[in-house]
Tab-separated table of C-alpha atoms and ligand atoms in Angstrom:
chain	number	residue	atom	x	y	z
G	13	UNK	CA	81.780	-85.059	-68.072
G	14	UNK	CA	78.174	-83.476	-68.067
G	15	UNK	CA	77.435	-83.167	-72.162
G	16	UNK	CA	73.858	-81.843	-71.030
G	17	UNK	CA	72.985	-78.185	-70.687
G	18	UNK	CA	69.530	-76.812	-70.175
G	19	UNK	CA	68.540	-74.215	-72.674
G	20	UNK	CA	65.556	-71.921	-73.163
G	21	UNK	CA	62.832	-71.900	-75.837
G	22	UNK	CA	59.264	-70.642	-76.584
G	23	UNK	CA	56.634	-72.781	-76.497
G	24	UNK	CA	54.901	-72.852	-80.219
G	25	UNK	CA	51.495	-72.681	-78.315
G	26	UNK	CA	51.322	-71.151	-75.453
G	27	UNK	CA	54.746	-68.945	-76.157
G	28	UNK	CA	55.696	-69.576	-72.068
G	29	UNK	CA	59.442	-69.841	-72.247
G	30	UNK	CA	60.599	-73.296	-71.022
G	31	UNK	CA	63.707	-75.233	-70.018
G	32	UNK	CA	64.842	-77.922	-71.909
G	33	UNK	CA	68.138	-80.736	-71.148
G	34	UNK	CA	70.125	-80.915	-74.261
G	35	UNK	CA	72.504	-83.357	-75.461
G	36	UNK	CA	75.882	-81.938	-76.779
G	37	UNK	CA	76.351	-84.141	-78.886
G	38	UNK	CA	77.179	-82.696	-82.817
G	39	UNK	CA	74.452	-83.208	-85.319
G	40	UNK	CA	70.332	-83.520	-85.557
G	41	UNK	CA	68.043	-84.707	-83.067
G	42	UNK	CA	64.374	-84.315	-83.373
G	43	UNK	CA	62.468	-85.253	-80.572
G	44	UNK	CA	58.928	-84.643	-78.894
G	45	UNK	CA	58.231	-83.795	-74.878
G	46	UNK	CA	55.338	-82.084	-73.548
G	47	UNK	CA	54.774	-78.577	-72.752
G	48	UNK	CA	55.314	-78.376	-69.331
G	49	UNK	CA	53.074	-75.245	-69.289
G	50	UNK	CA	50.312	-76.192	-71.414
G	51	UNK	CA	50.833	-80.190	-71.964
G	52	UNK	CA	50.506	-79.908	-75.483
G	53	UNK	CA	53.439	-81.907	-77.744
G	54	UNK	CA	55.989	-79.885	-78.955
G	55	UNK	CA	58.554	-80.827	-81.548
G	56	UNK	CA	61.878	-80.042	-81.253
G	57	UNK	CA	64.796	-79.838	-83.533
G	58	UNK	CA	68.281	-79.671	-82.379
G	59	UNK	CA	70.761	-78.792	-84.502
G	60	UNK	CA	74.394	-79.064	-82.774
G	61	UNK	CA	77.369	-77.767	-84.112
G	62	UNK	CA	81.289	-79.475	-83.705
G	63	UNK	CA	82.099	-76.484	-81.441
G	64	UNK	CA	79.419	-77.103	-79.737
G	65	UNK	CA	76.846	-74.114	-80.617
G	66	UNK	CA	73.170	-75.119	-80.388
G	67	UNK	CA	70.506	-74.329	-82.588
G	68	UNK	CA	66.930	-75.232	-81.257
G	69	UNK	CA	63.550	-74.642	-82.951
G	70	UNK	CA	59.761	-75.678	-81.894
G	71	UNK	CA	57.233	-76.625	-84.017
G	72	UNK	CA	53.556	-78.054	-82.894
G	73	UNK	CA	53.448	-82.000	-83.800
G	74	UNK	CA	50.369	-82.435	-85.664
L	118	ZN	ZN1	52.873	-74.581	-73.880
């Protein structure tokens, strides 16, 4: 079973939209990856829900 699905989210600097693997796993992650656009480190929270609904938001990490 795949629990990874890519989802879609603004870049915080550069607003391109880009794809991002997440893990469906219920609960918080917070993690950092690159902008693939603009290189710059984005922060990302991931907020998972038990039916499986995904809440994603982008901050810069300064
Ligand atoms: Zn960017």
């Amino acid at each position: 079973m795949n629990s990874e699905e890519n989802e879609f989210v603004s870049c915080p600097y550069c607003w391109e939209q880009i794809e991002i693997a997440v893990e469906r796993i219920p609960g918080n992650q917070e993690y950092t990856e690159d902008c693939h656009v603009c290189c710059r480190p984005i922060l990302f929270h991931v907020d998972i829900g038990e039916a499986g609904d995904c809440c994603i938001s982008t901050t810069m990490d300064e």
